[in-house]
mmCIF file of C-alpha atoms in Angstrom:
data_model
loop_
_atom_site.group_PDB
_atom_site.id
_atom_site.type_symbol
_atom_site.label_atom_id
_atom_site.label_comp_id
_atom_site.label_asym_id
_atom_site.label_seq_id
_atom_site.Cartn_x
_atom_site.Cartn_y
_atom_site.Cartn_z
ATOM 1 C CA UNK M 1 73.694 73.840 43.482
ATOM 2 C CA UNK M 2 76.571 75.622 41.672
ATOM 3 C CA UNK M 3 78.087 73.868 38.636
ATOM 4 C CA UNK M 4 81.187 74.710 36.948
ATOM 5 C CA UNK M 5 81.687 72.656 33.641
ATOM 6 C CA UNK M 6 85.353 71.878 32.621
ATOM 7 C CA UNK M 7 84.747 70.246 29.233
ATOM 8 C CA UNK M 8 85.074 73.411 27.278
ATOM 9 C CA UNK M 9 81.850 73.223 25.144
ATOM 10 C CA UNK M 10 78.610 74.968 26.088
ATOM 11 C CA UNK M 11 79.395 74.703 29.647
ATOM 12 C CA UNK M 12 75.585 73.913 31.036
ATOM 13 C CA UNK M 13 75.333 70.792 28.641
ATOM 14 C CA UNK M 14 77.488 68.633 31.411
ATOM 15 C CA UNK M 15 74.742 69.278 34.157
ATOM 16 C CA UNK M 16 71.810 68.839 31.449
ATOM 17 C CA UNK M 17 73.530 65.388 30.464
ATOM 18 C CA UNK M 18 73.847 64.428 33.960
ATOM 19 C CA UNK M 19 70.288 65.183 34.925
ATOM 20 C CA UNK M 20 68.913 63.231 31.677
ATOM 21 C CA UNK M 21 71.091 60.131 32.973
ATOM 22 C CA UNK M 22 69.621 60.343 36.411
ATOM 23 C CA UNK M 23 65.927 60.632 35.374
ATOM 24 C CA UNK M 24 66.495 57.471 33.051
ATOM 25 C CA UNK M 25 63.398 58.575 30.952
ATOM 26 C CA UNK M 26 61.129 58.571 34.137
ATOM 27 C CA UNK M 27 57.903 60.506 33.133
ATOM 28 C CA UNK M 28 56.772 63.731 34.654
ATOM 29 C CA UNK M 29 53.785 61.936 36.641
ATOM 30 C CA UNK M 30 56.355 59.687 38.504
ATOM 31 C CA UNK M 31 59.072 60.222 40.904
ATOM 32 C CA UNK M 32 61.754 61.491 40.815
ATOM 33 C CA UNK M 33 60.782 63.369 37.588
ATOM 34 C CA UNK M 34 57.666 64.833 39.111
ATOM 35 C CA UNK M 35 59.467 66.564 41.860
ATOM 36 C CA UNK M 36 62.439 67.765 39.548
ATOM 37 C CA UNK M 37 60.154 69.014 37.039
ATOM 38 C CA UNK M 38 58.187 70.837 39.815
ATOM 39 C CA UNK M 39 61.298 72.396 40.992
ATOM 40 C CA UNK M 40 62.177 73.831 37.497
ATOM 41 C CA UNK M 41 58.742 75.437 37.575
ATOM 42 C CA UNK M 42 59.010 76.604 41.037
ATOM 43 C CA UNK M 43 62.519 78.319 40.027
ATOM 44 C CA UNK M 44 60.471 80.265 37.507
ATOM 45 C CA UNK M 45 57.958 81.391 40.100
ATOM 46 C CA UNK M 46 55.252 79.219 39.059
ATOM 47 C CA UNK M 47 53.284 76.879 41.428
ATOM 48 C CA UNK M 48 51.556 74.834 38.530
ATOM 49 C CA UNK M 49 51.996 71.120 38.262
ATOM 50 C CA UNK M 50 54.159 69.627 35.696
ATOM 51 C CA UNK M 51 51.457 67.199 34.831
ATOM 52 C CA UNK M 52 49.212 70.236 33.813
ATOM 53 C CA UNK M 53 49.370 70.044 30.045
ATOM 54 C CA UNK M 54 48.091 73.640 29.534
ATOM 55 C CA UNK M 55 49.725 75.472 32.298
ATOM 56 C CA UNK M 56 52.537 73.322 33.354
ATOM 57 C CA UNK M 57 54.889 72.742 30.337
ATOM 58 C CA UNK M 58 58.533 72.715 31.751
ATOM 59 C CA UNK M 59 60.841 72.539 28.703
ATOM 60 C CA UNK M 60 62.037 76.051 29.144
ATOM 61 C CA UNK M 61 61.886 75.982 33.149
ATOM 62 C CA UNK M 62 64.434 72.946 32.753
ATOM 63 C CA UNK M 63 66.674 74.802 30.428
ATOM 64 C CA UNK M 64 66.714 78.149 32.599
ATOM 65 C CA UNK M 65 67.418 76.268 35.717
ATOM 66 C CA UNK M 66 70.057 74.303 34.279
ATOM 67 C CA UNK M 67 71.739 77.596 33.015
ATOM 68 C CA UNK M 68 70.890 79.118 36.322
ATOM 69 C CA UNK M 69 73.121 76.497 37.910
ATOM 70 C CA UNK M 70 76.113 77.053 35.747
ATOM 71 C CA UNK M 71 78.863 79.449 36.725
ATOM 72 C CA UNK M 72 80.395 81.754 34.312
ATOM 73 C CA UNK M 73 83.902 81.809 35.489
ATOM 74 C CA UNK M 74 84.551 85.260 34.487
ATOM 75 C CA UNK M 75 81.829 86.778 36.723
ATOM 76 C CA UNK M 76 81.484 83.980 39.203
ATOM 77 C CA UNK M 77 77.653 84.347 38.555
ATOM 78 C CA UNK M 78 75.418 82.079 36.569
ATOM 79 C CA UNK M 79 75.207 82.645 32.795
ATOM 80 C CA UNK M 80 72.678 85.136 31.754
ATOM 81 C CA UNK M 81 69.228 83.830 31.694
ATOM 82 C CA UNK M 82 65.529 84.330 32.387
ATOM 83 C CA UNK M 83 63.819 82.897 35.230
ATOM 84 C CA UNK M 84 61.053 81.884 32.746
ATOM 85 C CA UNK M 85 59.065 78.861 31.855
ATOM 86 C CA UNK M 86 58.185 80.469 28.657
ATOM 87 C CA UNK M 87 59.785 78.636 25.619
ATOM 88 C CA UNK M 88 59.930 82.173 23.789
ATOM 89 C CA UNK M 89 61.602 83.928 26.681
ATOM 90 C CA UNK M 90 64.574 84.683 24.374
ATOM 91 C CA UNK M 91 62.369 86.723 22.002
ATOM 92 C CA UNK M 92 60.607 88.667 24.669
ATOM 93 C CA UNK M 93 61.456 92.370 24.998
ATOM 94 C CA UNK M 94 61.655 92.184 28.654
ATOM 95 C CA UNK M 95 64.172 89.187 28.697
ATOM 96 C CA UNK M 96 66.082 90.055 25.358
ATOM 97 C CA UNK M 97 68.868 91.264 27.410
ATOM 98 C CA UNK M 98 69.568 87.720 28.962
ATOM 99 C CA UNK M 99 70.023 86.107 25.577
ATOM 100 C CA UNK M 100 71.509 86.598 22.136
ATOM 101 C CA UNK M 101 70.279 85.190 18.944
ATOM 102 C CA UNK M 102 73.081 83.596 16.515
ATOM 103 C CA UNK M 103 72.636 82.893 12.853
ATOM 104 C CA UNK M 104 74.123 79.523 12.893
ATOM 105 C CA UNK M 105 73.200 76.721 15.355
ATOM 106 C CA UNK M 106 76.333 75.516 17.752
ATOM 107 C CA UNK M 107 76.534 72.812 20.227
ATOM 108 C CA UNK M 108 74.382 73.617 23.564
ATOM 109 C CA UNK M 109 72.524 76.383 21.882
ATOM 110 C CA UNK M 110 68.688 77.138 22.812
ATOM 111 C CA UNK M 111 66.672 75.945 19.795
ATOM 112 C CA UNK M 112 63.275 77.820 19.979
ATOM 113 C CA UNK M 113 60.184 76.731 18.142
ATOM 114 C CA UNK M 114 57.105 79.043 17.752
ATOM 115 C CA UNK M 115 53.359 77.898 17.488
ATOM 116 C CA UNK M 116 52.359 79.374 14.067
ATOM 117 C CA UNK M 117 49.188 80.494 15.627
ATOM 118 C CA UNK M 118 49.499 80.904 19.336
ATOM 119 C CA UNK M 119 52.297 82.717 21.644
ATOM 120 C CA UNK M 120 53.836 79.312 22.849
ATOM 121 C CA UNK M 121 56.254 76.861 21.246
ATOM 122 C CA UNK M 122 58.956 74.550 22.413
ATOM 123 C CA UNK M 123 62.830 74.796 23.269
ATOM 124 C CA UNK M 124 65.614 72.419 23.992
ATOM 125 C CA UNK M 125 69.472 72.408 24.041
ATOM 126 C CA UNK M 126 70.865 71.424 20.473
ATOM 127 C CA UNK M 127 73.081 68.230 20.908
ATOM 128 C CA UNK M 128 73.834 67.502 17.160
ATOM 129 C CA UNK M 129 72.012 66.588 13.943
ATOM 130 C CA UNK M 130 70.913 63.400 12.323
ATOM 131 C CA UNK M 131 72.416 62.502 8.919
ATOM 132 C CA UNK M 132 69.369 63.747 7.468
ATOM 133 C CA UNK M 133 69.565 67.245 8.986
ATOM 134 C CA UNK M 134 67.144 67.130 11.735
ATOM 135 C CA UNK M 135 68.114 68.673 14.990
ATOM 136 C CA UNK M 136 68.679 66.465 17.962
ATOM 137 C CA UNK M 137 67.299 68.219 21.158
ATOM 138 C CA UNK M 138 68.312 67.433 24.552
ATOM 139 C CA UNK M 139 65.184 68.922 26.447
ATOM 140 C CA UNK M 140 62.744 68.607 29.097
ATOM 141 C CA UNK M 141 59.046 67.843 28.630
ATOM 142 C CA UNK M 142 59.751 65.881 25.357
ATOM 143 C CA UNK M 143 57.140 63.105 25.673
ATOM 144 C CA UNK M 144 56.851 64.156 29.534
ATOM 145 C CA UNK M 145 60.440 63.402 30.332
ATOM 146 C CA UNK M 146 63.922 64.660 29.803
ATOM 147 C CA UNK M 147 65.495 62.964 26.595
ATOM 148 C CA UNK M 148 66.821 63.210 23.085
ATOM 149 C CA UNK M 149 64.389 63.878 20.274
ATOM 150 C CA UNK M 150 65.010 64.979 16.769
ATOM 151 C CA UNK M 151 62.883 67.595 14.871
ATOM 152 C CA UNK M 152 63.000 69.262 11.608
ATOM 153 C CA UNK M 153 62.075 72.984 10.680
ATOM 154 C CA UNK M 154 58.627 72.184 12.166
ATOM 155 C CA UNK M 155 57.382 69.979 15.154
ATOM 156 C CA UNK M 156 54.222 68.405 13.894
ATOM 157 C CA UNK M 157 52.326 70.987 11.704
ATOM 158 C CA UNK M 158 52.084 73.722 14.266
ATOM 159 C CA UNK M 159 55.497 74.677 15.679
ATOM 160 C CA UNK M 160 57.891 76.308 13.361
ATOM 161 C CA UNK M 161 61.789 76.860 14.281
ATOM 162 C CA UNK M 162 62.171 80.545 15.363
ATOM 163 C CA UNK M 163 65.724 80.781 16.064
ATOM 164 C CA UNK M 164 69.015 79.934 18.045
ATOM 165 C CA UNK M 165 70.088 81.459 21.259
ATOM 166 C CA UNK M 166 72.699 81.575 23.994
ATOM 167 C CA UNK M 167 73.033 83.406 26.924
ATOM 168 C CA UNK M 168 74.122 87.003 26.347
ATOM 169 C CA UNK M 169 77.259 86.604 28.464
ATOM 170 C CA UNK M 170 78.424 83.474 26.766
ATOM 171 C CA UNK M 171 81.418 83.740 24.585
ATOM 172 C CA UNK M 172 81.200 81.347 21.604
ATOM 173 C CA UNK M 173 84.534 79.349 20.911
ATOM 174 C CA UNK M 174 85.527 77.411 17.987
ATOM 175 C CA UNK M 175 84.838 74.129 19.744
ATOM 176 C CA UNK M 176 81.188 75.083 19.967
ATOM 177 C CA UNK M 177 80.713 74.704 16.524
ATOM 178 C CA UNK M 178 79.055 71.538 14.998
ATOM 179 C CA UNK M 179 81.469 69.118 13.363
ATOM 180 C CA UNK M 180 81.022 65.640 11.952
ATOM 181 C CA UNK M 181 81.400 64.156 15.471
ATOM 182 C CA UNK M 182 77.863 65.773 16.133
ATOM 183 C CA UNK M 183 76.207 63.880 13.388
ATOM 184 C CA UNK M 184 74.193 60.821 14.552
ATOM 185 C CA UNK M 185 72.025 58.107 12.857
ATOM 186 C CA UNK M 186 69.111 59.044 15.147
ATOM 187 C CA UNK M 187 68.094 60.508 18.640
ATOM 188 C CA UNK M 188 67.432 56.712 19.837
ATOM 189 C CA UNK M 189 71.094 55.959 19.766
ATOM 190 C CA UNK M 190 71.795 58.823 22.212
ATOM 191 C CA UNK M 191 68.816 57.646 24.340
ATOM 192 C CA UNK M 192 70.364 54.267 24.377
ATOM 193 C CA UNK M 193 73.959 55.553 25.190
ATOM 194 C CA UNK M 194 72.774 57.620 28.232
ATOM 195 C CA UNK M 195 70.547 54.881 29.558
ATOM 196 C CA UNK M 196 67.377 56.752 28.863
ATOM 197 C CA UNK M 197 64.340 54.605 28.566
ATOM 198 C CA UNK M 198 62.719 55.974 25.800
ATOM 199 C CA UNK M 199 59.762 54.656 23.387
ATOM 200 C CA UNK M 200 59.456 55.892 19.985
ATOM 201 C CA UNK M 201 58.856 59.873 20.005
ATOM 202 C CA UNK M 202 55.297 60.994 19.710
ATOM 203 C CA UNK M 203 56.386 64.629 19.382
ATOM 204 C CA UNK M 204 54.662 65.553 22.450
ATOM 205 C CA UNK M 205 56.143 68.933 23.845
ATOM 206 C CA UNK M 206 53.577 70.016 26.343
#
């Protein structure tokens, strides 16, 4: 699959939205979400099952697969990304040439959370913010599916926000910056809008 976004903002987001609509909140243990999540892990070179909570978290695999299908019109190649299922890939020395850290969050950027004690975390695409200032992420493996959820500076008491990133070859445009149009009452409103069947979030990200 090769995908070229024509909307102008973070070009990988149109594909991410499309998949979220297609999955409709289907859980990772059921089809078609199981096969899709497995495909994302395989893209990253892993044979683990997405239902394996310890070895099969696929939040980063989903993001990198989406970016990997999105063509940079200047290079006619996918935007820079690592074929990695690690949510902390943007921070790794071996893959830091694939991403660049940005000081202010923008629409579609990768929001990376790091576990306060362990070398793991969570990541998702920034879709907007709630009126209370929480980050709304469109992400994979959020309550075992692809859905919108909102998080603060911490997820639970163990995962703390580490930074914001974009593919290194992506040129940020003015329209990528967050505006009042990116502020929502809650993530629930977006799940309803996109036809995602989602019960209240439990905060589960593995």
